[in-house]
């Protein structure tokens, strides 16, 4: 099929396909700073051989499970030899929105609300959304905020929250089966022409904070453990 | 009636009364920095003769309107000669929660979400809540966040939001009658022994951002215009 490069991203290139779908080419470039891999960073910091392949493989693994559970995603198919994934067209919310689901109080949640909760305390799959904006430290935005800013409808918010909790449970259960504990995970969602919400982007080790026997597992190690 | 000092606040002293209520003594101390009045500051910056009196009078004016509209507040009565207000006992949410209602996009809302909305654009009485914490820049907290942190129940959140919008309309209408436009306003809420939410603290010019003919009106000027 003919393909046309439409966007060169930090970790993926995007091609338009003749059938109206898009092709994501997973690259070996990682976000990070000073040569250290950091999924939270928004600039490319280093290149690691095989990262694109492992991120694609984990994404395919989870997208297939999520689709099978009846939760809409942009995933259509993948070509592992070519490190590409075919996806449905989707619009993103605003100028980039991160949807975070937290099972444990760590990271920025704990920094914000440390007076009210102990480090690592259980959370009941708490969902929050932040705008991607490095300069502003990815500001938190409420459901009402998203609605008044015209970024999401109330229904899209409610659907996104419910889908996020279901997807997090799928990922968390898969990890638990390997002795791994999911602390939190971030997703991107988009919407189709009819406004219906779908999970987009990727579901890879850089999107989640995972612990094993009380010790943090970095994304590279997580990918290795996951496919061991 | 016997009274016992139980708390010395920045702008008010609190006395326990024999009947179980409390007496708030409004002082002439204002929050601010370097001798400049700033309601957003959490330390006392200066003393202005008559500020306690004018803040009490405006609070009494609004609390009586709000009570008359059937919205629960802590207000019982006032003694203007003594600059005191008798109030019902109430617990605060967490370690201090600010409830903000915004009719126009200015201030911290605009700083957070400037890519999505123009300065001064209309907002439909958008309500948000922040924890009082200077060091952390008064972090925003969502409804779900307040619930998982055990600070509010879902019902208390919904009640607080609805009461806030009704109270803001009362204040906004009163100001409009004097040619003044309310941009945003912050409140404190508490709850009684049965968990029911009530408006507490004060409703004074330092709690609101008001404009007249497109120009910002500072709190001291606002008090003068209000009682002119």
Short mmCIF file of C-alpha atoms in Angstrom, two decimals:
data_model
loop_
_atom_site.label_atom_id
_atom_site.label_comp_id
_atom_site.label_asym_id
_atom_site.label_seq_id
_atom_site.Cartn_x
_atom_site.Cartn_y
_atom_site.Cartn_z
CA UNK A 1 0.00 0.00 0.00
CA UNK A 2 1.20 3.55 -0.75
CA UNK A 3 2.20 5.52 2.31
CA UNK A 4 2.99 9.19 2.79
CA UNK A 5 5.00 10.62 5.70
CA UNK A 6 2.76 13.16 7.47
CA UNK A 7 4.52 13.66 10.80
CA UNK A 8 7.95 13.00 12.24
CA UNK A 9 7.54 12.44 15.98
CA UNK A 10 10.07 12.03 18.75
CA UNK A 11 9.69 8.29 19.02
CA UNK A 12 7.45 7.48 16.03
CA UNK A 13 6.98 8.58 12.44
CA UNK A 14 3.44 8.75 11.10
CA UNK A 15 2.44 7.83 7.56
CA UNK A 16 -0.97 8.26 5.90
CA UNK A 17 -2.27 5.14 4.18
CA UNK A 18 -4.51 4.96 1.11
CA UNK A 19 -7.27 3.23 3.09
CA UNK A 20 -7.66 6.24 5.41
CA UNK A 21 -5.74 4.64 8.28
CA UNK A 22 -2.28 5.62 9.52
CA UNK A 23 0.94 3.70 9.91
CA UNK A 24 3.09 4.33 13.00
CA UNK A 25 6.79 3.52 12.57
CA UNK A 26 8.29 2.86 16.01
CA UNK A 27 11.83 4.26 16.22
CA UNK A 28 14.75 3.48 18.52
CA UNK A 29 14.82 7.08 19.75
CA UNK A 30 13.79 7.53 23.41
CA UNK A 31 12.73 10.56 25.36
CA UNK A 32 15.18 11.47 28.07
CA UNK A 33 17.73 13.98 29.22
CA UNK A 34 21.53 13.92 29.17
CA UNK A 35 21.61 10.42 27.68
CA UNK A 36 19.39 8.92 30.39
CA UNK A 37 16.06 7.38 29.43
CA UNK A 38 13.11 9.19 31.06
CA UNK A 39 9.58 8.56 29.77
CA UNK A 40 8.49 11.80 31.47
CA UNK A 41 10.78 13.93 29.31
CA UNK A 42 9.46 15.43 26.12
CA UNK A 43 12.69 15.65 24.15
CA UNK A 44 14.69 12.85 22.58
CA UNK A 45 17.64 12.02 24.79
CA UNK A 46 19.17 8.90 23.35
CA UNK A 47 18.85 6.03 20.90
CA UNK A 48 18.72 2.43 22.13
CA UNK A 49 18.89 -0.45 19.64
CA UNK A 50 15.68 -2.46 19.68
CA UNK A 51 13.56 -0.06 21.77
CA UNK A 52 11.13 0.55 18.91
CA UNK A 53 10.69 -3.19 18.45
CA UNK A 54 10.06 -3.92 22.13
CA UNK A 55 7.65 -0.98 22.54
CA UNK A 56 5.72 -2.11 19.49
CA UNK A 57 5.57 -5.69 20.72
CA UNK A 58 4.30 -4.71 24.16
CA UNK A 59 1.77 -2.32 22.60
CA UNK A 60 0.48 -5.02 20.25
CA UNK A 61 0.22 -7.45 23.16
CA UNK A 62 -1.91 -5.04 25.21
CA UNK A 63 -3.93 -3.49 22.36
CA UNK A 64 -5.06 -6.98 21.31
CA UNK A 65 -6.15 -7.78 24.90
CA UNK A 66 -7.91 -4.41 25.21
CA UNK A 67 -9.70 -4.72 21.86
CA UNK A 68 -10.73 -8.27 22.83
CA UNK A 69 -12.26 -6.86 26.02
CA UNK A 70 -14.51 -4.66 23.88
CA UNK A 71 -12.71 -1.42 24.65
CA UNK A 72 -12.12 0.71 21.58
CA UNK A 73 -8.50 1.40 20.58
CA UNK A 74 -6.89 2.77 17.43
CA UNK A 75 -5.04 -0.53 16.88
CA UNK A 76 -5.69 -2.35 13.58
CA UNK A 77 -2.66 -4.57 12.94
CA UNK A 78 1.12 -4.64 13.18
CA UNK A 79 4.12 -5.65 11.08
CA UNK A 80 6.81 -6.60 13.57
CA UNK A 81 9.46 -7.10 10.85
CA UNK A 82 8.91 -3.51 9.69
CA UNK A 83 8.35 -2.14 13.28
CA UNK A 84 5.06 -0.57 12.19
CA UNK A 85 1.51 -0.52 13.52
CA UNK A 86 -1.57 0.33 11.44
CA UNK A 87 -4.05 2.47 13.36
CA UNK A 88 -7.42 4.13 12.88
CA UNK A 89 -7.54 7.90 12.32
CA UNK A 90 -8.16 9.77 15.58
CA UNK A 91 -8.10 13.33 16.81
CA UNK A 92 -6.31 14.07 20.07
CA UNK A 93 -7.96 16.04 22.87
CA UNK A 94 -6.75 19.63 22.88
CA UNK A 95 -3.02 19.99 22.26
CA UNK A 96 -2.21 16.73 24.02
CA UNK A 97 -3.76 15.31 27.14
CA UNK A 98 -2.30 12.66 29.40
CA UNK A 99 -4.68 10.35 31.21
CA UNK A 100 -3.12 8.87 34.32
CA UNK A 101 -4.45 6.02 36.42
CA UNK A 102 -2.95 5.56 39.87
CA UNK A 103 -3.10 2.42 42.04
CA UNK A 104 -0.46 3.71 44.47
CA UNK A 105 0.32 7.22 45.73
CA UNK A 106 3.76 8.03 44.33
CA UNK A 107 5.34 10.61 42.01
CA UNK A 108 3.60 13.87 41.26
CA UNK A 109 0.41 12.84 43.09
CA UNK A 110 2.36 12.39 46.33
CA UNK A 111 4.28 15.63 45.72
CA UNK A 112 0.99 17.51 45.33
CA UNK A 113 -0.92 15.91 48.18
CA UNK A 114 1.74 14.56 50.55
CA UNK A 115 -0.01 15.97 53.65
CA UNK A 116 -3.01 13.79 52.95
CA UNK A 117 -1.57 10.42 51.99
CA UNK A 118 1.46 8.23 52.74
CA UNK A 119 4.04 7.34 50.07
CA UNK A 120 2.95 4.19 48.25
CA UNK A 121 -0.54 4.06 49.83
CA UNK A 122 -3.22 2.28 47.83
CA UNK A 123 -5.46 4.29 45.53
CA UNK A 124 -8.67 2.88 43.99
CA UNK A 125 -7.59 3.28 40.33
CA UNK A 126 -7.78 7.06 40.66
CA UNK A 127 -7.87 8.75 37.24
CA UNK A 128 -6.61 12.27 36.53
CA UNK A 129 -5.78 14.21 33.40
CA UNK A 130 -2.98 16.66 32.69
CA UNK A 131 -2.23 18.84 29.70
CA UNK A 132 1.09 18.15 28.02
CA UNK A 133 3.04 21.33 28.66
CA UNK A 134 6.61 21.02 29.90
CA UNK A 135 6.96 24.70 30.71
CA UNK A 136 3.91 24.60 32.97
CA UNK A 137 4.81 21.24 34.46
CA UNK A 138 1.92 19.39 32.78
CA UNK A 139 -0.93 21.17 34.59
CA UNK A 140 -3.73 19.10 36.11
CA UNK A 141 -7.18 19.77 34.71
CA UNK A 142 -10.54 18.76 36.18
CA UNK A 143 -13.53 17.31 34.37
CA UNK A 144 -15.30 20.68 34.61
CA UNK A 145 -12.14 22.40 33.35
CA UNK A 146 -11.96 20.15 30.27
CA UNK A 147 -15.62 20.85 29.54
CA UNK A 148 -15.44 24.66 29.91
CA UNK A 149 -12.25 24.75 27.82
CA UNK A 150 -14.07 22.86 25.07
CA UNK A 151 -11.52 20.03 25.12
CA UNK A 152 -13.91 17.19 26.03
CA UNK A 153 -17.62 16.69 26.46
CA UNK A 154 -18.88 15.35 29.79
CA UNK A 155 -19.65 12.04 28.11
CA UNK A 156 -16.17 11.81 26.59
CA UNK A 157 -14.69 12.45 30.04
CA UNK A 158 -16.83 9.79 31.68
CA UNK A 159 -16.11 7.28 28.90
CA UNK A 160 -12.36 8.00 29.04
CA UNK A 161 -12.31 7.56 32.82
CA UNK A 162 -14.21 4.27 32.70
CA UNK A 163 -12.10 2.91 29.81
CA UNK A 164 -8.91 3.96 31.64
CA UNK A 165 -9.89 2.02 34.75
CA UNK A 166 -10.76 -1.09 32.73
CA UNK A 167 -7.54 -0.92 30.68
CA UNK A 168 -5.46 -0.36 33.81
CA UNK A 169 -6.99 -3.49 35.32
CA UNK A 170 -6.07 -5.50 32.19
CA UNK A 171 -2.45 -4.26 32.31
CA UNK A 172 -2.22 -4.65 36.07
CA UNK A 173 -3.51 -8.25 35.98
CA UNK A 174 -1.04 -9.18 33.22
CA UNK A 175 1.84 -7.73 35.20
CA UNK A 176 0.66 -9.36 38.44
CA UNK A 177 0.84 -12.74 36.71
CA UNK A 178 4.59 -12.07 36.27
CA UNK A 179 5.09 -10.95 39.90
CA UNK A 180 5.05 -7.26 38.94
CA UNK A 181 3.00 -4.52 40.62
CA UNK A 182 1.63 -1.62 38.57
CA UNK A 183 1.79 1.63 40.57
CA UNK A 184 0.55 3.99 37.88
CA UNK A 185 0.22 4.25 34.13
CA UNK A 186 -0.40 6.99 31.60
CA UNK A 187 -2.39 6.79 28.41
CA UNK A 188 -3.38 8.92 25.47
CA UNK A 189 -6.90 8.93 24.17
CA UNK A 190 -8.37 10.32 21.00
CA UNK A 191 -11.74 10.35 19.29
CA UNK A 192 -13.11 9.31 15.94
CA UNK A 193 -15.28 11.22 13.47
CA UNK A 194 -18.39 10.33 15.53
CA UNK A 195 -16.79 11.66 18.73
CA UNK A 196 -16.39 8.22 20.26
CA UNK A 197 -13.35 7.83 22.49
CA UNK A 198 -10.54 5.37 21.76
CA UNK A 199 -7.18 4.51 23.29
CA UNK A 200 -4.38 5.73 21.01
CA UNK A 201 -0.56 6.00 20.96
CA UNK A 202 1.14 3.04 22.66
CA UNK A 203 1.01 0.90 25.79
CA UNK A 204 4.67 0.26 26.52
CA UNK A 205 7.00 0.00 29.50
CA UNK A 206 7.79 3.71 29.35
CA UNK A 207 4.14 4.51 30.10
CA UNK A 208 4.01 2.71 33.42
CA UNK A 209 5.64 2.72 36.83
CA UNK A 210 6.12 -0.87 37.95
CA UNK A 211 7.61 -2.41 41.08
CA UNK A 212 8.87 -5.92 41.82
CA UNK A 213 9.17 -7.02 45.46
CA UNK A 214 9.06 -3.39 46.57
CA UNK A 215 11.79 -2.26 44.14
CA UNK A 216 11.19 0.06 41.19
CA UNK A 217 11.69 -1.64 37.82
CA UNK A 218 13.03 0.70 35.11
CA UNK A 219 11.38 0.56 31.66
CA UNK A 220 14.24 -1.30 29.94
CA UNK A 221 14.30 -3.97 32.64
CA UNK A 222 10.50 -4.13 32.59
CA UNK A 223 10.46 -4.87 28.85
CA UNK A 224 13.01 -7.66 29.39
CA UNK A 225 11.06 -9.17 32.32
CA UNK A 226 7.80 -8.91 30.42
CA UNK A 227 9.06 -10.88 27.42
CA UNK A 228 11.29 -13.26 29.40
CA UNK B 1 -21.61 35.57 77.55
CA UNK B 2 -18.26 34.09 78.63
CA UNK B 3 -15.78 33.71 75.81
CA UNK B 4 -12.44 31.91 75.60
CA UNK B 5 -9.73 32.63 73.03
CA UNK B 6 -9.08 29.37 71.16
CA UNK B 7 -7.18 30.52 68.08
CA UNK B 8 -5.27 33.61 66.97
CA UNK B 9 -5.51 33.86 63.22
CA UNK B 10 -3.87 36.18 60.74
CA UNK B 11 -6.90 38.38 60.22
CA UNK B 12 -9.30 37.06 62.88
CA UNK B 13 -9.20 35.80 66.45
CA UNK B 14 -11.52 32.96 67.39
CA UNK B 15 -13.28 32.64 70.76
CA UNK B 16 -15.35 29.72 72.03
CA UNK B 17 -18.74 30.71 73.43
CA UNK B 18 -20.68 28.99 76.21
CA UNK B 19 -23.56 28.14 73.84
CA UNK B 20 -21.26 25.99 71.65
CA UNK B 21 -20.91 28.62 68.94
CA UNK B 22 -17.78 30.64 68.17
CA UNK B 23 -17.06 34.35 68.03
CA UNK B 24 -14.86 35.70 65.24
CA UNK B 25 -13.11 38.99 66.05
CA UNK B 26 -12.24 40.74 62.77
CA UNK B 27 -8.87 42.49 63.02
CA UNK B 28 -7.28 45.31 61.04
CA UNK B 29 -4.39 43.05 60.00
CA UNK B 30 -4.32 42.16 56.31
CA UNK B 31 -2.50 39.47 54.42
CA UNK B 32 0.10 40.84 52.05
CA UNK B 33 3.78 41.18 51.35
CA UNK B 34 6.18 44.07 51.83
CA UNK B 35 3.43 46.35 53.11
CA UNK B 36 1.18 45.78 50.06
CA UNK B 37 -2.26 44.25 50.56
CA UNK B 38 -2.59 40.92 48.71
CA UNK B 39 -5.50 38.63 49.57
CA UNK B 40 -3.59 35.76 47.94
CA UNK B 41 -0.74 35.97 50.44
CA UNK B 42 -0.86 33.84 53.55
CA UNK B 43 1.16 36.04 55.89
CA UNK B 44 0.17 39.31 57.51
CA UNK B 45 1.74 42.17 55.59
CA UNK B 46 0.20 45.32 57.05
CA UNK B 47 -2.46 46.81 59.27
CA UNK B 48 -5.09 49.15 57.84
CA UNK B 49 -7.44 51.05 60.17
CA UNK B 50 -11.02 49.95 59.68
CA UNK B 51 -10.35 46.91 57.50
CA UNK B 52 -11.80 44.54 60.10
CA UNK B 53 -14.96 46.63 60.30
CA UNK B 54 -15.49 46.84 56.55
CA UNK B 55 -14.78 43.11 56.00
CA UNK B 56 -17.25 42.25 58.77
CA UNK B 57 -19.91 44.55 57.34
CA UNK B 58 -19.59 43.13 53.83
CA UNK B 59 -19.61 39.57 55.21
CA UNK B 60 -22.75 40.26 57.26
CA UNK B 61 -24.41 41.81 54.20
CA UNK B 62 -23.74 38.73 52.07
CA UNK B 63 -24.21 36.06 54.74
CA UNK B 64 -27.70 37.43 55.46
CA UNK B 65 -28.59 37.32 51.74
CA UNK B 66 -27.16 33.80 51.41
CA UNK B 67 -28.95 32.49 54.51
CA UNK B 68 -32.18 34.09 53.24
CA UNK B 69 -31.75 32.18 49.96
CA UNK B 70 -31.80 28.94 51.97
CA UNK B 71 -28.09 28.20 51.57
CA UNK B 72 -26.45 27.08 54.80
CA UNK B 73 -23.71 29.30 56.24
CA UNK B 74 -21.99 29.46 59.63
CA UNK B 75 -23.34 32.99 60.22
CA UNK B 76 -25.52 33.52 63.31
CA UNK B 77 -25.28 37.23 64.16
CA UNK B 78 -22.86 40.13 64.35
CA UNK B 79 -21.91 42.92 66.74
CA UNK B 80 -20.59 45.71 64.52
CA UNK B 81 -19.55 47.88 67.49
CA UNK B 82 -17.35 45.05 68.75
CA UNK B 83 -16.26 43.92 65.21
CA UNK B 84 -17.35 40.37 65.99
CA UNK B 85 -19.46 37.72 64.29
CA UNK B 86 -21.06 34.75 66.04
CA UNK B 87 -20.84 31.57 63.98
CA UNK B 88 -21.84 27.92 64.17
CA UNK B 89 -19.16 25.33 64.89
CA UNK B 90 -17.77 23.79 61.70
CA UNK B 91 -14.91 21.57 60.67
CA UNK B 92 -12.82 22.60 57.68
CA UNK B 93 -12.09 20.19 54.82
CA UNK B 94 -8.60 18.74 55.13
CA UNK B 95 -5.98 21.27 56.19
CA UNK B 96 -7.70 24.11 54.38
CA UNK B 97 -9.40 24.03 51.02
CA UNK B 98 -10.20 27.00 48.80
CA UNK B 99 -13.26 26.83 46.61
CA UNK B 100 -12.99 29.14 43.62
CA UNK B 101 -15.77 30.13 41.25
CA UNK B 102 -14.74 31.73 37.96
CA UNK B 103 -16.95 33.78 35.63
CA UNK B 104 -13.99 35.03 33.58
CA UNK B 105 -10.70 33.39 32.63
CA UNK B 106 -8.01 35.38 34.46
CA UNK B 107 -5.32 34.75 37.07
CA UNK B 108 -4.07 31.25 37.80
CA UNK B 109 -6.72 29.64 35.55
CA UNK B 110 -5.41 31.56 32.55
CA UNK B 111 -1.80 30.85 33.55
CA UNK B 112 -2.56 27.14 33.65
CA UNK B 113 -4.68 26.88 30.50
CA UNK B 114 -3.70 29.90 28.39
CA UNK B 115 -3.39 27.82 25.20
CA UNK B 116 -7.07 26.97 25.43
CA UNK B 117 -8.78 30.22 26.37
CA UNK B 118 -8.38 33.96 25.86
CA UNK B 119 -7.68 36.37 28.75
CA UNK B 120 -10.96 37.50 30.26
CA UNK B 121 -13.14 35.05 28.29
CA UNK B 122 -16.45 34.08 29.87
CA UNK B 123 -16.67 30.97 32.00
CA UNK B 124 -19.99 29.40 33.08
CA UNK B 125 -19.41 29.75 36.85
CA UNK B 126 -16.67 27.15 36.71
CA UNK B 127 -15.85 25.80 40.19
CA UNK B 128 -12.46 24.40 41.21
CA UNK B 129 -10.82 23.57 44.50
CA UNK B 130 -7.24 24.03 45.66
CA UNK B 131 -5.46 23.00 48.85
CA UNK B 132 -4.03 25.87 50.85
CA UNK B 133 -0.30 25.27 50.62
CA UNK B 134 1.93 28.23 49.79
CA UNK B 135 5.02 26.11 49.22
CA UNK B 136 3.23 23.99 46.63
CA UNK B 137 1.46 26.97 45.05
CA UNK B 138 -2.00 25.92 46.30
CA UNK B 139 -2.31 22.70 44.28
CA UNK B 140 -5.50 22.05 42.32
CA UNK B 141 -7.41 18.95 43.36
CA UNK B 142 -10.17 17.16 41.46
CA UNK B 143 -13.42 15.76 42.84
CA UNK B 144 -12.01 12.23 42.57
CA UNK B 145 -8.81 13.41 44.27
CA UNK B 146 -10.73 14.86 47.22
CA UNK B 147 -12.67 11.61 47.56
CA UNK B 148 -9.65 9.26 47.41
CA UNK B 149 -7.74 11.49 49.87
CA UNK B 150 -10.68 11.24 52.28
CA UNK B 151 -11.15 15.01 52.38
CA UNK B 152 -14.73 15.12 51.05
CA UNK B 153 -17.46 12.68 50.17
CA UNK B 154 -18.89 12.79 46.65
CA UNK B 155 -22.07 14.30 48.06
CA UNK B 156 -20.16 16.99 49.96
CA UNK B 157 -18.32 17.87 46.74
CA UNK B 158 -21.52 18.08 44.70
CA UNK B 159 -23.26 20.13 47.42
CA UNK B 160 -20.28 22.48 47.75
CA UNK B 161 -20.13 23.02 43.98
CA UNK B 162 -23.86 23.74 43.72
CA UNK B 163 -23.85 26.07 46.75
CA UNK B 164 -20.78 27.87 45.37
CA UNK B 165 -22.50 28.57 42.06
CA UNK B 166 -25.64 29.86 43.80
CA UNK B 167 -23.66 32.06 46.21
CA UNK B 168 -21.53 33.42 43.37
CA UNK B 169 -24.72 34.40 41.53
CA UNK B 170 -25.98 36.25 44.63
CA UNK B 171 -22.69 38.16 44.99
CA UNK B 172 -22.38 38.78 41.26
CA UNK B 173 -25.94 40.16 41.02
CA UNK B 174 -25.37 42.49 43.98
CA UNK B 175 -22.17 43.81 42.42
CA UNK B 176 -23.78 44.17 38.98
CA UNK B 177 -26.42 46.44 40.53
CA UNK B 178 -23.52 48.77 41.42
CA UNK B 179 -21.94 48.60 37.96
CA UNK B 180 -19.29 46.10 39.11
CA UNK B 181 -18.38 42.85 37.35
CA UNK B 182 -17.32 39.81 39.39
CA UNK B 183 -14.54 37.90 37.59
CA UNK B 184 -13.87 35.29 40.24
CA UNK B 185 -14.34 34.67 43.94
CA UNK B 186 -12.97 32.27 46.53
CA UNK B 187 -14.78 30.75 49.45
CA UNK B 188 -14.16 28.46 52.37
CA UNK B 189 -16.58 25.73 53.25
CA UNK B 190 -16.87 23.54 56.31
CA UNK B 191 -19.22 20.91 57.63
CA UNK B 192 -21.27 20.39 60.74
CA UNK B 193 -21.54 17.38 63.03
CA UNK B 194 -23.99 15.72 60.61
CA UNK B 195 -21.58 16.22 57.69
CA UNK B 196 -23.74 18.87 56.02
CA UNK B 197 -21.80 21.52 54.13
CA UNK B 198 -21.91 25.21 55.07
CA UNK B 199 -20.20 28.38 53.86
CA UNK B 200 -17.72 29.58 56.52
CA UNK B 201 -15.05 32.26 57.00
CA UNK B 202 -15.98 35.58 55.37
CA UNK B 203 -17.31 37.05 52.13
CA UNK B 204 -15.32 40.27 51.79
CA UNK B 205 -13.67 42.32 49.08
CA UNK B 206 -10.37 40.47 49.54
CA UNK B 207 -12.05 37.26 48.43
CA UNK B 208 -13.11 38.49 45.02
CA UNK B 209 -11.64 39.88 41.80
CA UNK B 210 -13.90 42.66 40.57
CA UNK B 211 -13.74 44.95 37.54
CA UNK B 212 -15.48 48.23 36.74
CA UNK B 213 -15.69 49.35 33.13
CA UNK B 214 -12.91 46.94 32.21
CA UNK B 215 -10.56 48.13 34.97
CA UNK B 216 -9.55 46.01 37.97
CA UNK B 217 -10.88 47.34 41.28
CA UNK B 218 -8.56 46.67 44.24
CA UNK B 219 -10.14 45.35 47.47
CA UNK B 220 -9.87 48.64 49.41
CA UNK B 221 -11.54 50.58 46.59
CA UNK B 222 -14.14 47.83 46.20
CA UNK B 223 -15.15 48.10 49.85
CA UNK B 224 -15.53 51.88 49.46
CA UNK B 225 -17.59 51.56 46.25
CA UNK B 226 -19.74 48.82 47.79
CA UNK B 227 -20.75 50.93 50.78
CA UNK B 228 -20.87 54.27 48.90
#
